[in-house]
Coordinates of C-alpha atoms in Angstrom, one line a residue:
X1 CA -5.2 -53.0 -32.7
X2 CA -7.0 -49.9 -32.2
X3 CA -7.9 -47.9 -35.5
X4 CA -6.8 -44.1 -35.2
X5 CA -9.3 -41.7 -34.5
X6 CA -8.7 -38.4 -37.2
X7 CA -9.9 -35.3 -36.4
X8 CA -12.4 -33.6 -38.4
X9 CA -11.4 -29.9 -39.3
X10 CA -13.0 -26.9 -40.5
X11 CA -11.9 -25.9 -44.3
X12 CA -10.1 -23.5 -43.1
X13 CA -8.2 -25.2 -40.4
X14 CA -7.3 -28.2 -42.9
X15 CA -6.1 -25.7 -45.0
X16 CA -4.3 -23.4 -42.1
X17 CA -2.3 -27.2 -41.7
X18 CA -2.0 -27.7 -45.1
X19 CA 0.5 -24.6 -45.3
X20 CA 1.9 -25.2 -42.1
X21 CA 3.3 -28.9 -43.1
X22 CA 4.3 -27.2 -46.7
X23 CA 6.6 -24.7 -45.3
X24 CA 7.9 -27.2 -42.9
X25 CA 9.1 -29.3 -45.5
X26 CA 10.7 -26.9 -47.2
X27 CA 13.0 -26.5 -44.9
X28 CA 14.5 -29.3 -46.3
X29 CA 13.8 -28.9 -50.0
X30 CA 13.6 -26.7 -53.0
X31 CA 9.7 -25.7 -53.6
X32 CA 10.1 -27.8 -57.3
X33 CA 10.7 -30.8 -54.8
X34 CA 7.5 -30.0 -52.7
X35 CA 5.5 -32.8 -54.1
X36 CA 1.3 -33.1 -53.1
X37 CA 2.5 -36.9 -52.5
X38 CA 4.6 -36.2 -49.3
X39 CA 2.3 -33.3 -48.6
X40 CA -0.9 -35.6 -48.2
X41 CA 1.1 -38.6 -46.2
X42 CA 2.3 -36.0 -44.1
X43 CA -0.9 -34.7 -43.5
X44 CA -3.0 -38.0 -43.6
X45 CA -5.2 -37.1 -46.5
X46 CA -5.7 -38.2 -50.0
X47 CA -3.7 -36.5 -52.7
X48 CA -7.3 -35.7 -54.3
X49 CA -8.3 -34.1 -51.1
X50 CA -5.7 -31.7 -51.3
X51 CA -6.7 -29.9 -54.1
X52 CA -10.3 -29.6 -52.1
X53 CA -8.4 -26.5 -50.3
X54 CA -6.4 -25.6 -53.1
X55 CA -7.0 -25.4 -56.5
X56 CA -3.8 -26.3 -58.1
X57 CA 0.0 -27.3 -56.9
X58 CA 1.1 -23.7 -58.0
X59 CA -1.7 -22.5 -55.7
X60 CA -0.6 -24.4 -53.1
X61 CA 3.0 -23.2 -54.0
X62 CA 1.7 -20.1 -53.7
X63 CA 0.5 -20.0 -50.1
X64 CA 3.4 -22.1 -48.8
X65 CA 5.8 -19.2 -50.1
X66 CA 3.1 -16.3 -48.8
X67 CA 3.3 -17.9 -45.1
X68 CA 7.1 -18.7 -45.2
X69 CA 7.2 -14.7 -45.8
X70 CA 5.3 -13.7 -43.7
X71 CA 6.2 -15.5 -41.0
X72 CA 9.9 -14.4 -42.0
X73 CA 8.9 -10.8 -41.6
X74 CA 7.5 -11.5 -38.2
X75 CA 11.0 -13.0 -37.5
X76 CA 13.2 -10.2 -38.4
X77 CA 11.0 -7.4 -37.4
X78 CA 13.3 -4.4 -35.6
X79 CA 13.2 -4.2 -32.3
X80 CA 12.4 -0.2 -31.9
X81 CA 13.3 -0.1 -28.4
X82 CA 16.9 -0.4 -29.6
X83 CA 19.3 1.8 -30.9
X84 CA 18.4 1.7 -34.8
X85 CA 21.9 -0.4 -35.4
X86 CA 22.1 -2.8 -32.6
X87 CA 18.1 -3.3 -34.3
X88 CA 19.7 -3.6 -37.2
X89 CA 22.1 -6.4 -36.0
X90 CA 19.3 -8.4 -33.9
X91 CA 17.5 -8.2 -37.6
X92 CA 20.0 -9.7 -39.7
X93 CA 20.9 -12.0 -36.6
X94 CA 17.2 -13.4 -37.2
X95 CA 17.2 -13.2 -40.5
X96 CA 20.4 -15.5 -40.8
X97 CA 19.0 -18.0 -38.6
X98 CA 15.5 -18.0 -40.4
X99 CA 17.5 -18.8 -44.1
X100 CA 19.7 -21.2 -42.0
X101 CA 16.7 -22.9 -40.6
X102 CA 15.1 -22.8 -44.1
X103 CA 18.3 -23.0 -46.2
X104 CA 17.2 -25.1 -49.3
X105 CA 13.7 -23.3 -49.9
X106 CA 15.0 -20.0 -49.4
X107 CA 17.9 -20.8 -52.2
X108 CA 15.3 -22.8 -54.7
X109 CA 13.0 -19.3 -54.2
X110 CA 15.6 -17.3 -55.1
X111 CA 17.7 -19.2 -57.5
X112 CA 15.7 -22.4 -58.5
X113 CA 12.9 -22.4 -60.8
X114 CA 10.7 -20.8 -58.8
X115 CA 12.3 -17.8 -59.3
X116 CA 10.9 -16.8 -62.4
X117 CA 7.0 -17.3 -61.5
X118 CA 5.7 -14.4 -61.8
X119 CA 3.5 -14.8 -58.7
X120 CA 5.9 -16.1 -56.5
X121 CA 8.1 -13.1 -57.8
X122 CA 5.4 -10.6 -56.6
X123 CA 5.4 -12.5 -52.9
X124 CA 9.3 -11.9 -53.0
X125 CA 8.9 -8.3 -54.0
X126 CA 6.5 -7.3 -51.6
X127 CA 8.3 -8.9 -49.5
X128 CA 11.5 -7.1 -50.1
X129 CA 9.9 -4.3 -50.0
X130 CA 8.3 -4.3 -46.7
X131 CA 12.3 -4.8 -45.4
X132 CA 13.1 -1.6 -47.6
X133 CA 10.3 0.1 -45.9
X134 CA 11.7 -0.9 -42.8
X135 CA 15.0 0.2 -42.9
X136 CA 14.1 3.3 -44.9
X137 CA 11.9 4.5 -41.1
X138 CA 15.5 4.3 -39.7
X139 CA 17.3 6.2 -41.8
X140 CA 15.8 9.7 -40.3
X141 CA 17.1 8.6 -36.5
X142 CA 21.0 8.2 -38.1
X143 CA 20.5 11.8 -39.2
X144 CA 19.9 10.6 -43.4
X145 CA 17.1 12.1 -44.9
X146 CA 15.2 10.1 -47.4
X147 CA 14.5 9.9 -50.7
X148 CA 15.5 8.7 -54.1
X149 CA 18.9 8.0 -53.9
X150 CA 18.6 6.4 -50.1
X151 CA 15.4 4.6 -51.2
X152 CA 17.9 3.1 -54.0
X153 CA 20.7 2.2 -51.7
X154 CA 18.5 0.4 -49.1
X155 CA 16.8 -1.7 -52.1
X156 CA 20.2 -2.2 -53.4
X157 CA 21.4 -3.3 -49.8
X158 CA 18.5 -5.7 -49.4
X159 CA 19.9 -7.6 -52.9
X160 CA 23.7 -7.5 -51.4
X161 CA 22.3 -8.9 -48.3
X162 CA 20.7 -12.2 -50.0
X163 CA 23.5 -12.7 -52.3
X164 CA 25.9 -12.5 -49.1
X165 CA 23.8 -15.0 -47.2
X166 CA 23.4 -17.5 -50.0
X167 CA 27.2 -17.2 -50.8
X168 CA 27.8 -18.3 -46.9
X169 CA 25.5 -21.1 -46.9
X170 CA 27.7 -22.4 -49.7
X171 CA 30.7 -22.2 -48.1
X172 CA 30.7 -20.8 -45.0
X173 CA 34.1 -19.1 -45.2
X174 CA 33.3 -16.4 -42.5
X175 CA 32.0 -17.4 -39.1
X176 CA 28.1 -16.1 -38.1
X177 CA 29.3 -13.1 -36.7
X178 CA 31.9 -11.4 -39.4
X179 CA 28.6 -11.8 -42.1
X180 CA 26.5 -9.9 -39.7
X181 CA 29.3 -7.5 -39.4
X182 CA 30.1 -7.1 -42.9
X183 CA 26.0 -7.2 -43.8
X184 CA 25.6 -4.4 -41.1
X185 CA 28.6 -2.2 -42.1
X186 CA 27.7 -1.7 -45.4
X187 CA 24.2 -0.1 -45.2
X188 CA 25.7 3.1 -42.8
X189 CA 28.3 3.0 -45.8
X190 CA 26.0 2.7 -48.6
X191 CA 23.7 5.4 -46.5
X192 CA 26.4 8.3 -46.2
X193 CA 27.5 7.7 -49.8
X194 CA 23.8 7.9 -50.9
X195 CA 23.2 11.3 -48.7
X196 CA 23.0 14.4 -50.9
X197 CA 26.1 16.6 -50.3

């Protein structure tokens, strides 16, 4: 039998995989079920080697969540080629598919334990906020000025959005396409109510 060969990596690249197999798996599990067991088998290092690249679980926690944002931003990003509401539909289409795809970390993040760490919070503000910022660009081009009360509606549109997605992945009462519709219906709505008369 022929002994496998590992390959030696820099810090940084252990590390870079490290993440990588951490938002992978949780895909398929809360963040509180993320345990450094799996996340060393999976990786073929020692438990103790793990904490080498990070200095605690919660740190590890930490960058898992940071890259499953980020890499959800780069998912969802609007297309500004498009007219700003067919962007807006291709963005919630993505968006949908990347909670889907990640539907039991993304509903530990936001209603599991995890949820009330302060620094996981902060990831999931910023994060929320770069979306806000987002859409908030838009809103000039549909002839809605900004400010306050349209800065308030989009962040209030962002929360009706989650809690609309999370209620489908629970039961899944309207198809795919009616939640993008009624997701993408109610911002215009929301928009012209917020608009100063």
């Amino acid at each position: 039998m022929v002994a496998e060969k590992r390959t030696r990596l820099s810090r940084q690249a252990r590390r870079a995989q490290l993440i990588t197999l951490g938002v992978q798996m949780l895909a398929t599990r809360s963040l509180e079920e993320l345990s450094v067991e799996d996340l060393a088998d999976g990786a073929g290092v020692s438990r103790g080697l793990l904490f080498h690249y990070f200095d605690s679980k919660h740190d590890f926690h930490l960058a898992v969540v940071s890259e499953l944002a980020k890499e959800m931003l780069e998912r969802t990003a609007p297309d500004l080629a498009l007219d700003p509401l067919d962007a807006l539909h291709a963005s919630l289409s993505a968006f949908i598919d990347f909670v889907s795809e990640n539907r039991d970390g993304y509903m530990s993040l936001l209603r599991g334990a995890a949820s009330g760490d302060p620094a996981i919070r902060k990831v999931l503000d910023e994060t929320r906020a770069e979306m806000a910022n987002r859409t908030l660009a838009q809103t000039p081009v549909l002839g809605i000025p900004a400010g306050p009360r349209t800065r308030i509606s989009v962040r209030g549109w962002i929360a009706f959005t989650e809690e609309a997605v999370i209620n489908w992945l629970s039961d899944e009462e309207l198809s795919r396409e009616e939640l993008i519709s009624l997701v993408s219906d109610a911002l215009p709505a929301l928009l012209i109510g917020a608009a100063p008369e």
